[in-house]
CSV table of C-alpha atoms in Angstrom, one decimal:
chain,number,residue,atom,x,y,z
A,1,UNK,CA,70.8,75.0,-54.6
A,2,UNK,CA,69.1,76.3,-57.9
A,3,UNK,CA,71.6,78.8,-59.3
A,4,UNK,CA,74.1,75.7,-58.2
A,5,UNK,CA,72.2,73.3,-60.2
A,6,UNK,CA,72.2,75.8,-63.1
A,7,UNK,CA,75.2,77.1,-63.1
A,8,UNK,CA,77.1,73.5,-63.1
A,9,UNK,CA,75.2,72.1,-65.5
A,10,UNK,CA,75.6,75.2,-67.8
A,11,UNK,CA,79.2,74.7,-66.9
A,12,UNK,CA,79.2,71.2,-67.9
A,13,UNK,CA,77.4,71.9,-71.5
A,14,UNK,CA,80.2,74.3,-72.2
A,15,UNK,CA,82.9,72.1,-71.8
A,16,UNK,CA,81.0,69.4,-73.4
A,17,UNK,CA,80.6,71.6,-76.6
A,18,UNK,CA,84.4,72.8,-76.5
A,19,UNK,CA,85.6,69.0,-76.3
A,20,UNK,CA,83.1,67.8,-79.2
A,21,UNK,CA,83.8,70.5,-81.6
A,22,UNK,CA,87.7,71.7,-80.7
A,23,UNK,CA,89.3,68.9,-78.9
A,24,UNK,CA,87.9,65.6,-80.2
A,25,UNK,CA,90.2,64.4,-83.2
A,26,UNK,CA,88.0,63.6,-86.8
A,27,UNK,CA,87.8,59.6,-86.4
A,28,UNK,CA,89.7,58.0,-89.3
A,29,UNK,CA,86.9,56.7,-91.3
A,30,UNK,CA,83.6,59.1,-91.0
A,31,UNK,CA,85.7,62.5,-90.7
A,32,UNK,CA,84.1,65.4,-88.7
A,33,UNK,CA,80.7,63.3,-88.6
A,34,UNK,CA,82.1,61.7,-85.6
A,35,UNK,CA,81.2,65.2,-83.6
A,36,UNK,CA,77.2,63.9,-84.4
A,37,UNK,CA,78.0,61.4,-81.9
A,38,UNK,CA,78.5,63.5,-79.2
A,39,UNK,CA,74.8,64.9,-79.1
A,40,UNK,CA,73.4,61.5,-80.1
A,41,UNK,CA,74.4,59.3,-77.8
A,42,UNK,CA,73.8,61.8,-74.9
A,43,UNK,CA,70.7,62.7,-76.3
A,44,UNK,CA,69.6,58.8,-76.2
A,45,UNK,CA,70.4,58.4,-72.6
A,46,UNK,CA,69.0,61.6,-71.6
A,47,UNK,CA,65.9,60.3,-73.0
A,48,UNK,CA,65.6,56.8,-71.3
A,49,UNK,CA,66.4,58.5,-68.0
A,50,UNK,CA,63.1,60.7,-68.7
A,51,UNK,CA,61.4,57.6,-69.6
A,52,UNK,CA,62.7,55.8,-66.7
A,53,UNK,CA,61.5,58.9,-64.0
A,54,UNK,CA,58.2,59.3,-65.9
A,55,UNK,CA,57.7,55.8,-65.1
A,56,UNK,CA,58.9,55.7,-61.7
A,57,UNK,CA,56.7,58.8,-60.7
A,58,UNK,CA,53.2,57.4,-62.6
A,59,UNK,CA,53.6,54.3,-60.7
A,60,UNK,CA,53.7,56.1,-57.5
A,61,UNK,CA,51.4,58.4,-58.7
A,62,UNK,CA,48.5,55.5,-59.7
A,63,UNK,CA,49.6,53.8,-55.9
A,64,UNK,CA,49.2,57.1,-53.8
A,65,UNK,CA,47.3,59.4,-56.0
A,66,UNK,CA,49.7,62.4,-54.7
A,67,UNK,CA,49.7,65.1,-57.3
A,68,UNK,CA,53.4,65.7,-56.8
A,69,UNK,CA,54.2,62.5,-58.3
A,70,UNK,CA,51.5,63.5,-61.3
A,71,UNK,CA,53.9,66.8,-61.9
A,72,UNK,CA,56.9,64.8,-62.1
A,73,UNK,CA,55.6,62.2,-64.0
A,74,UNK,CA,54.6,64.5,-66.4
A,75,UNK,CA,57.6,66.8,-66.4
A,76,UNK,CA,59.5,62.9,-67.5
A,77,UNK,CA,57.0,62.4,-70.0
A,78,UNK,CA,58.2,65.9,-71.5
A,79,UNK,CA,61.8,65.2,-71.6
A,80,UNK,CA,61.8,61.7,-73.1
A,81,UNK,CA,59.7,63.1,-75.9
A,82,UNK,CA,62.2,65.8,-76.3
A,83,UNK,CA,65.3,63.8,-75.6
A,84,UNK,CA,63.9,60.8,-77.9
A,85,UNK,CA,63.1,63.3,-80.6
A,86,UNK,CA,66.6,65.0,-80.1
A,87,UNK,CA,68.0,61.5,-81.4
A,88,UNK,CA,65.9,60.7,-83.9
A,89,UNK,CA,66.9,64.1,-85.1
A,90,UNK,CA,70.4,64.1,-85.4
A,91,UNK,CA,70.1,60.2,-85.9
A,92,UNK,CA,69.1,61.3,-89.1
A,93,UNK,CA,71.4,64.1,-90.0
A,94,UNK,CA,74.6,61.4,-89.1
A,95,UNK,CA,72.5,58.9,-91.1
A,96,UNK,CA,71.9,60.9,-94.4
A,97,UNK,CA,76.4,61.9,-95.2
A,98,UNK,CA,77.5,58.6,-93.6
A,99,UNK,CA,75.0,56.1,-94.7
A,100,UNK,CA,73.2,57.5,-97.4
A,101,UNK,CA,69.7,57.7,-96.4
A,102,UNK,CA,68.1,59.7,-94.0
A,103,UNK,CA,66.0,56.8,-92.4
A,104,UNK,CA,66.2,53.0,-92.6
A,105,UNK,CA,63.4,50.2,-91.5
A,106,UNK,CA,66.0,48.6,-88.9
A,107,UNK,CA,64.9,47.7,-85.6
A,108,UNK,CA,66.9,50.6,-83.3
A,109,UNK,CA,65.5,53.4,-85.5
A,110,UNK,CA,61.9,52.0,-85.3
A,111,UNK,CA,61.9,51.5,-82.0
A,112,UNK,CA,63.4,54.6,-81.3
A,113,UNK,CA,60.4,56.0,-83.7
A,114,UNK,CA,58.0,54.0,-81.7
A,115,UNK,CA,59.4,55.8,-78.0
A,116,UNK,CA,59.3,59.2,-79.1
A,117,UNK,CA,55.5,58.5,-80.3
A,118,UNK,CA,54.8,57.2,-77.1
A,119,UNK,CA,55.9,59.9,-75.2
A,120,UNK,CA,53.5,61.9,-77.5
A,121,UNK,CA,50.4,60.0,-77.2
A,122,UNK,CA,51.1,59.9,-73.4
A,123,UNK,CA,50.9,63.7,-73.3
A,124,UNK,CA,47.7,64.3,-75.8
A,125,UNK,CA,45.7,61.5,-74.0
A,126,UNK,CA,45.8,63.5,-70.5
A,127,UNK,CA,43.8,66.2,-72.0
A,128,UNK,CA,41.4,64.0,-73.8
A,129,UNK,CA,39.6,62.6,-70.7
A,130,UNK,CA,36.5,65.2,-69.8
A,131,UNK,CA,37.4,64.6,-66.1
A,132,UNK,CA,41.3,65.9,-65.1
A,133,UNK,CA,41.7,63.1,-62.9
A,134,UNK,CA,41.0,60.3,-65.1
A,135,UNK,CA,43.2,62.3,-67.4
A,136,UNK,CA,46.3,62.0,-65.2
A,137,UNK,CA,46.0,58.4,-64.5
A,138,UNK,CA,45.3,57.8,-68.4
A,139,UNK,CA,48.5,59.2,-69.1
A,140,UNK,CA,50.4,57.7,-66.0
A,141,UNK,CA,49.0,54.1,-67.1
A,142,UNK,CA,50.9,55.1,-70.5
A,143,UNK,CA,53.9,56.2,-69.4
A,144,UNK,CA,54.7,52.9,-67.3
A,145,UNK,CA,54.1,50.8,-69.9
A,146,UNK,CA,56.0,53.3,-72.4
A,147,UNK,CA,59.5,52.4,-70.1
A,148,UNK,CA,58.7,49.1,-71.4
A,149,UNK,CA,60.2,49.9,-75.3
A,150,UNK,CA,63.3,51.0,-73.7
A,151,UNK,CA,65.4,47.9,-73.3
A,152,UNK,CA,63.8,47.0,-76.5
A,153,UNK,CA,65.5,50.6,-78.3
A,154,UNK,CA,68.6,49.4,-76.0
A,155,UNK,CA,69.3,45.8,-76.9
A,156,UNK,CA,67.9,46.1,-80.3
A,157,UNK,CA,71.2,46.2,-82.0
A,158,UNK,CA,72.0,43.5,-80.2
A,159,UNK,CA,68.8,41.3,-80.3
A,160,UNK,CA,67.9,42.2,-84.3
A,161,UNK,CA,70.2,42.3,-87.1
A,162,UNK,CA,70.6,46.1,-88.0
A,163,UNK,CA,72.1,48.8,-89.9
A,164,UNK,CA,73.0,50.8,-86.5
A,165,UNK,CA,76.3,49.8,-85.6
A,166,UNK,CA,76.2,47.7,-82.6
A,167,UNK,CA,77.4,49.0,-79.4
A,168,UNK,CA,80.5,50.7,-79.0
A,169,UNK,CA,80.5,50.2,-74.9
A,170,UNK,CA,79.6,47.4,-73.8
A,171,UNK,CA,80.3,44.2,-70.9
A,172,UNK,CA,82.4,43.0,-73.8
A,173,UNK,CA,84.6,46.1,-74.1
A,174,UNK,CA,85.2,49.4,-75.6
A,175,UNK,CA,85.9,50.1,-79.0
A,176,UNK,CA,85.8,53.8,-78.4
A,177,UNK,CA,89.4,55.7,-78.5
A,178,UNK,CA,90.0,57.4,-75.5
A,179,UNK,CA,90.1,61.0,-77.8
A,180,UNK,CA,86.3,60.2,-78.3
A,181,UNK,CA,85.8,59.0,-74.8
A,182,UNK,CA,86.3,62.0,-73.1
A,183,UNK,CA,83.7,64.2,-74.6
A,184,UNK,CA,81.7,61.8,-74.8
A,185,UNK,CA,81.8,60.6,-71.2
A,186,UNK,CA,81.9,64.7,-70.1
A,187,UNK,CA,78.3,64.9,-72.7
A,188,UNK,CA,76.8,62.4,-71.7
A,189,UNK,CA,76.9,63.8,-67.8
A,190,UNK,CA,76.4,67.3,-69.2
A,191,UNK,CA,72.9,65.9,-70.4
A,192,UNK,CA,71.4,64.3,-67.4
A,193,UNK,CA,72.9,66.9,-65.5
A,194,UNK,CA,70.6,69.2,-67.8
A,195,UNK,CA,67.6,66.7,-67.6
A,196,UNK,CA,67.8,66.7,-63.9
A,197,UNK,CA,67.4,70.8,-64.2
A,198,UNK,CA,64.8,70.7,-66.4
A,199,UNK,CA,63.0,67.7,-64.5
A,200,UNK,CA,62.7,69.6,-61.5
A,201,UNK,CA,62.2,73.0,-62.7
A,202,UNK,CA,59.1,71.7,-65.0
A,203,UNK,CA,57.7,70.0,-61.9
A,204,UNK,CA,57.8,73.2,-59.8
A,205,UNK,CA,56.2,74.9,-62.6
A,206,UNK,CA,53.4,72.7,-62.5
A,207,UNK,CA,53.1,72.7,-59.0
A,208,UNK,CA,53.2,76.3,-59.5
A,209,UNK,CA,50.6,76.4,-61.9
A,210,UNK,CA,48.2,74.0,-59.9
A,211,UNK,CA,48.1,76.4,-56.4
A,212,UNK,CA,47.6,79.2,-58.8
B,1,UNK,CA,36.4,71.8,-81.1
B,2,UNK,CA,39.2,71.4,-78.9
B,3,UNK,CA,38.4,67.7,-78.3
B,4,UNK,CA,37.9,67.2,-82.0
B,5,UNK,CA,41.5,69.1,-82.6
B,6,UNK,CA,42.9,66.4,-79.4
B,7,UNK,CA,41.3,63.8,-81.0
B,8,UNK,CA,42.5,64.1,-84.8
B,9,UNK,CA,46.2,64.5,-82.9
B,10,UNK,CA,45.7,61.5,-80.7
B,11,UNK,CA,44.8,59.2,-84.0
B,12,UNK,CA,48.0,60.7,-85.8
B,13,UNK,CA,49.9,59.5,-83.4
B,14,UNK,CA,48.2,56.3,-83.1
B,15,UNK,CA,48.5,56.0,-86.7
B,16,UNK,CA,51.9,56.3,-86.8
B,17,UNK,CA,52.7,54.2,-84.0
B,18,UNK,CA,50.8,51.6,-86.3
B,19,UNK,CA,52.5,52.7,-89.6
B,20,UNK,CA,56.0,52.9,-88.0
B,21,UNK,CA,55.4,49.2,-86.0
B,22,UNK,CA,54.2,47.5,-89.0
B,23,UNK,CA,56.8,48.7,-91.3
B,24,UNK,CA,59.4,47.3,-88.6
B,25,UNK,CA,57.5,44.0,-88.0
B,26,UNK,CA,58.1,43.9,-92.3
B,27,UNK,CA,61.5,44.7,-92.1
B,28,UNK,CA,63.1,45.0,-88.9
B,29,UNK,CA,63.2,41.7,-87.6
B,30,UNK,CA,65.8,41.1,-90.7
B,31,UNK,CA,66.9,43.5,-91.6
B,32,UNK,CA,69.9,42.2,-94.3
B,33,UNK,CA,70.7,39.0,-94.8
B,34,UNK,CA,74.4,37.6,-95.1
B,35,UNK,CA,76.2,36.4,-98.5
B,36,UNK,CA,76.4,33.3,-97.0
B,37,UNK,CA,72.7,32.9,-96.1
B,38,UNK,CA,71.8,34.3,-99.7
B,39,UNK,CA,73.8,31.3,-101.2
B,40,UNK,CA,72.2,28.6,-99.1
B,41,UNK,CA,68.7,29.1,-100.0
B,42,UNK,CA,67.1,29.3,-103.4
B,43,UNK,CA,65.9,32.7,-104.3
B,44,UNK,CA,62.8,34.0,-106.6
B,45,UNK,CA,65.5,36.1,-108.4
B,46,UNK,CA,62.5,38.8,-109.4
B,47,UNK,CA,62.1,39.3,-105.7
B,48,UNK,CA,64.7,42.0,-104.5
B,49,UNK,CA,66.8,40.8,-101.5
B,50,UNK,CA,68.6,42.9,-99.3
B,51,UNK,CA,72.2,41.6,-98.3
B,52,UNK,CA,74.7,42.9,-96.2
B,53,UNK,CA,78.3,42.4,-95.3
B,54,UNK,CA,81.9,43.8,-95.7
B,55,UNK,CA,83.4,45.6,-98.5
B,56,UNK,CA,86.1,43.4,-99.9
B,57,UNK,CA,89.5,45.1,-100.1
B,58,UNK,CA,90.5,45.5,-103.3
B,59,UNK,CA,87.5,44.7,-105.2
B,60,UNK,CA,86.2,48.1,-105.3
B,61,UNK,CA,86.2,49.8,-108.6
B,62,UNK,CA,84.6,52.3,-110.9
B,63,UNK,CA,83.8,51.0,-114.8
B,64,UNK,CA,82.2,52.8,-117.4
B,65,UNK,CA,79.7,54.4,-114.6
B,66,UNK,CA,78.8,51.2,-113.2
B,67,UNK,CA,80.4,50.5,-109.4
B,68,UNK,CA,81.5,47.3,-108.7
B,69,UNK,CA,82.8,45.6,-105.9
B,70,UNK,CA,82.5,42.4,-103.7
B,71,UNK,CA,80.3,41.4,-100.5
B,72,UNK,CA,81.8,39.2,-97.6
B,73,UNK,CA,80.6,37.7,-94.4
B,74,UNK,CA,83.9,36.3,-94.0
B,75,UNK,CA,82.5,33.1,-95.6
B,76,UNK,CA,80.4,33.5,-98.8
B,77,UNK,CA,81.2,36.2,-101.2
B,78,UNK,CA,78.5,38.4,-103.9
B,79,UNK,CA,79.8,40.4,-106.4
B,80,UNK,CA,77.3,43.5,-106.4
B,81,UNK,CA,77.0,45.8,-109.5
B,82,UNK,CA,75.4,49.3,-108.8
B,83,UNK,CA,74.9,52.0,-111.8
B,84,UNK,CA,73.9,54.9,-109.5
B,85,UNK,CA,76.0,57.1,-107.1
B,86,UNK,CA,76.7,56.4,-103.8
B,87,UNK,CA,75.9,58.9,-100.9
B,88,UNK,CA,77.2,57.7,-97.9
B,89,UNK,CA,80.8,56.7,-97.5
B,90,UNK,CA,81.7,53.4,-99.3
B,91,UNK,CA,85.0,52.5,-97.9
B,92,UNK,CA,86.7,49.0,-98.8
B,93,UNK,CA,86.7,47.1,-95.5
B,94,UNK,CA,83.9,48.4,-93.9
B,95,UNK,CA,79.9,47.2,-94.3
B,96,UNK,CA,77.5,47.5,-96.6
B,97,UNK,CA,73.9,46.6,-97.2
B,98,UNK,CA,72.9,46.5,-100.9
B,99,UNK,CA,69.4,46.1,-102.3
B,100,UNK,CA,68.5,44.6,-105.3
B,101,UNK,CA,68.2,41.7,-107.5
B,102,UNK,CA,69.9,38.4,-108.5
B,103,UNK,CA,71.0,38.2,-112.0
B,104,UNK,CA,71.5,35.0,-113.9
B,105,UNK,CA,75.6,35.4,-113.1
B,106,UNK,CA,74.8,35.2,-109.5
B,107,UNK,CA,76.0,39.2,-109.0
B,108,UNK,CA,73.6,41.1,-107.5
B,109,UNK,CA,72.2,44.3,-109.5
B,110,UNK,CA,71.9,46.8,-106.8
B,111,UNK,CA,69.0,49.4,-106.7
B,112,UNK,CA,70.5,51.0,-103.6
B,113,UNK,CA,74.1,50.9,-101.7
B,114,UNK,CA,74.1,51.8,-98.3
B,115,UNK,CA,76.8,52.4,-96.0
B,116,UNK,CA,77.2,50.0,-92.2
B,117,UNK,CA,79.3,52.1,-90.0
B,118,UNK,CA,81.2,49.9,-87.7
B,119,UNK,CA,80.9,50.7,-83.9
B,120,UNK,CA,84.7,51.5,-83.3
B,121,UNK,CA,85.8,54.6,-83.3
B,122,UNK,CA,90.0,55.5,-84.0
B,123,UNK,CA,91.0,58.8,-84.6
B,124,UNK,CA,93.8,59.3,-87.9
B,125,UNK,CA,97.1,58.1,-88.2
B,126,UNK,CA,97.8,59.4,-91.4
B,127,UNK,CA,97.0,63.2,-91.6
B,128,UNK,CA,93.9,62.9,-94.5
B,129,UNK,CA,90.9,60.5,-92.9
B,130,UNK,CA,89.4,57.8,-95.3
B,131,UNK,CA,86.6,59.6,-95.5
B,132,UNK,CA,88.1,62.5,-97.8
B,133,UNK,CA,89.2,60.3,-100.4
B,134,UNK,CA,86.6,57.5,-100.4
B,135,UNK,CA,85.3,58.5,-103.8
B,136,UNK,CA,86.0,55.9,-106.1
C,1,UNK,CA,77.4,69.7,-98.0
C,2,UNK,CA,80.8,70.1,-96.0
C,3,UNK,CA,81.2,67.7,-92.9
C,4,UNK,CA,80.9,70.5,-91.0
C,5,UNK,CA,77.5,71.8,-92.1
C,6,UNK,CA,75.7,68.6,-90.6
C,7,UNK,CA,77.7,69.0,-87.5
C,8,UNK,CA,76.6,72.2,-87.0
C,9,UNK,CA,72.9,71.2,-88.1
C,10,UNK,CA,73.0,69.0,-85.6
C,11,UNK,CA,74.0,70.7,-82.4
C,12,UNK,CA,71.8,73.5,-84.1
C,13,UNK,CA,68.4,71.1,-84.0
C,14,UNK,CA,69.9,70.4,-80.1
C,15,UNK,CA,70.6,74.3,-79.3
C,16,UNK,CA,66.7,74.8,-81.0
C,17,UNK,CA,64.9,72.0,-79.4
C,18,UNK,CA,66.3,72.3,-75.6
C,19,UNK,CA,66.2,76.0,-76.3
C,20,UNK,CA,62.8,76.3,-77.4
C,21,UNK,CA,62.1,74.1,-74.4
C,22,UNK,CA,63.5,76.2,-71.4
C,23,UNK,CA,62.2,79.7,-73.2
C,24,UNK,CA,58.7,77.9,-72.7
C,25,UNK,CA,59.2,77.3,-69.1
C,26,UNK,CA,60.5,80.5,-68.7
C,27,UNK,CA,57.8,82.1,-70.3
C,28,UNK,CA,54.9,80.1,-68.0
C,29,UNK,CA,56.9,81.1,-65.1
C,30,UNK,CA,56.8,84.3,-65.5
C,31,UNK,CA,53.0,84.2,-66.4
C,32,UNK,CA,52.6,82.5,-63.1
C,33,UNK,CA,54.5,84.4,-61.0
C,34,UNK,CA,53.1,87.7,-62.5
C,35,UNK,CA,49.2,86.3,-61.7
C,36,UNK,CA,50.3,85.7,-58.2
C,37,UNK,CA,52.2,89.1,-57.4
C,38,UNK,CA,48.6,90.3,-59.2
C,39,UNK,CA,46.6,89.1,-56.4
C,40,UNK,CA,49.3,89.9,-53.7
C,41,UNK,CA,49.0,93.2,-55.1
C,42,UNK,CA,45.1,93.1,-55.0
């Protein structure tokens, strides 16, 4: 099941990659920039699936007090700092050629700003606690309420005026060509094919580390 | 010492969570506001404003250094003047968001131009993108 | 800066990031599994 897991996913990334910089066409009005899009958007998703497992697995863990559900809580914590982090990231490298400015005061890229800072406060405060324990459910009470700034980040654009563009799928249609559908469709499963990987293998390295 | 070190880390983070909530609770919640809503209510014209809307087609040109073109919401219209360069890609028909002040001719001088990508996405028809040949 | 340079910047900070990520797991796996054959061993 592992090498599987592994394998396909690895799979997956490198078609992902060979569609986002080879097939996808330049779009007519931001040029090559377009290909930013393809690890941004993944990136964003990948991250609010970490948020939503870490979330998940500290509520169960808070309810039953199993330490299984504290490894994968923790292994979700991880990944939506890194996936969150990932976005801000190239958020800012699309941001700097096609609007002009690295970083703007608009309400998706602050709360955005706000998740990935979560994420990071919710893995320094579960070594700040003297006792482990009260550690772990620290940290688990932060990650629930973390979750709670994602449908903020999501429906920002649409709530707030902003400088992000609005979204490009949506109930009300697709203003997506179907060149940049594809790899972006073939990416975006690509990355939470990769955050399930590194989900599980993170939690089995904590289990690990705990029977050590 | 390694609490101390965990405890300088945790108040960086909480600082920036407060920094980076309070800078959106200044800006965020409007972020731009439209030619049209810039018209209908007075203005301290020493107070910079920050506007946003489409790129008029046709009205973008280069004189004598100074950039000019015209803000529309589909509605009201503001002529913006800007001296400096624009970085991002300035393309008539798609958005912008200027900052700056009102002058006494009702133009707005711009301290910064900044670029609104739309959210559709279409790849070329004609074999050079808009984006090569944006400079104005 | 060509197009290109910030499309490459930016899979680069996603090749760095992820990477950097799995090498540490990698790295504590094998630290773990090496303690535990240790004490097999012993």
């Amino acid at each position: 099941m592992r090498p599987f897991a592994v394998g396909a996913t690895a799979a997956l990334l490198s078609v992902g990659l060979f569609l986002a910089l080879w097939v996808s066409p330049p779009d007519s009005y931001q040029g090559e920039y377009v290909r930013i899009l393809y690890v941004h958007v993944p990136a964003a998703l990948a991250a609010y699936g970490a948020a939503a497992v870490a979330c998940g697995a500290s509520a169960l863990y808070l309810w039953r007090r199993d330490l299984r559900w504290d490894f994968v809580g923790r292994a979700g914590a991880e990944l939506a700092a890194l996936f969150s982090g990932l976005t801000l990231l190239t958020g800012m490298l699309w941001g700097k050629p096609v609007w002009g400015v690295w970083w703007a005061w608009d309400a998706r890229l602050v709360t955005t700003a706000v998740l990935f800072l979560l994420y990071v406060g919710c893995l320094l405060v579960r070594d700040l606690a003297d006792d482990p324990e009260r550690g772990r459910r620290l940290s688990a009470a932060v990650a629930v309420l973390a979750f709670l700034d994602v449908p903020v980040v999501h429906y920002s654009v649409v709530w707030f005026r902003t400088l992000h563009q609005g979204p490009s799928i949506s109930l009300q249609g697709v203003k997506l060509a179907p060149e940049f559908l594809l790899p972006l469709a073939v990416n975006t499963l690509a990355y939470l094919a990769l955050l399930g990987v590194l989900l599980a293998e993170r939690a089995r390295l904590a289990s690990l580390e705990v029977e050590r | 010492m390694k609490r101390v070190r965990l405890a300088a880390a945790v108040l960086v983070v909480v600082g920036s969570l407060g920094y980076v909530v309070a800078g959106g609770l200044r800006e965020a919640v409007v972020y731009y506001v439209t030619p049209t809503e810039l018209q209908s209510r007075p203005l301290d014209p020493r107070r910079p404003v920050r506007v946003g809307g489409q790129v008029v087609p046709g009205s973008l040109r280069r004189e004598g250094g100074v950039l000019r073109f015209v803000l529309s919401d589909g509605q009201a219209q503001v002529a913006v003047r800007f001296a400096g360069s624009v970085e991002g890609l300035l393309v008539e028909g798609q958005g912008a968001v200027v900052e700056g002040r009102l002058g006494p001719d009702g133009a707005l001088d711009a301290r910064s131009v900044v670029v609104k990508h739309s959210e559709e996405y279409t790849p070329p028809r004609s074999p050079l993108p808009p984006a090569e040949r944006s400079a104005p | 800066m060509s197009p290109w340079a910030w499309v490459l910047a930016a899979y680069g900070c996603a090749a760095l990031l992820v990477g950097g990520y799995v090498w540490r797991l990698w790295c504590r796996y094998r630290h773990v599994s090496r303690v535990r054959l240790g004490e097999a061993d012993g």
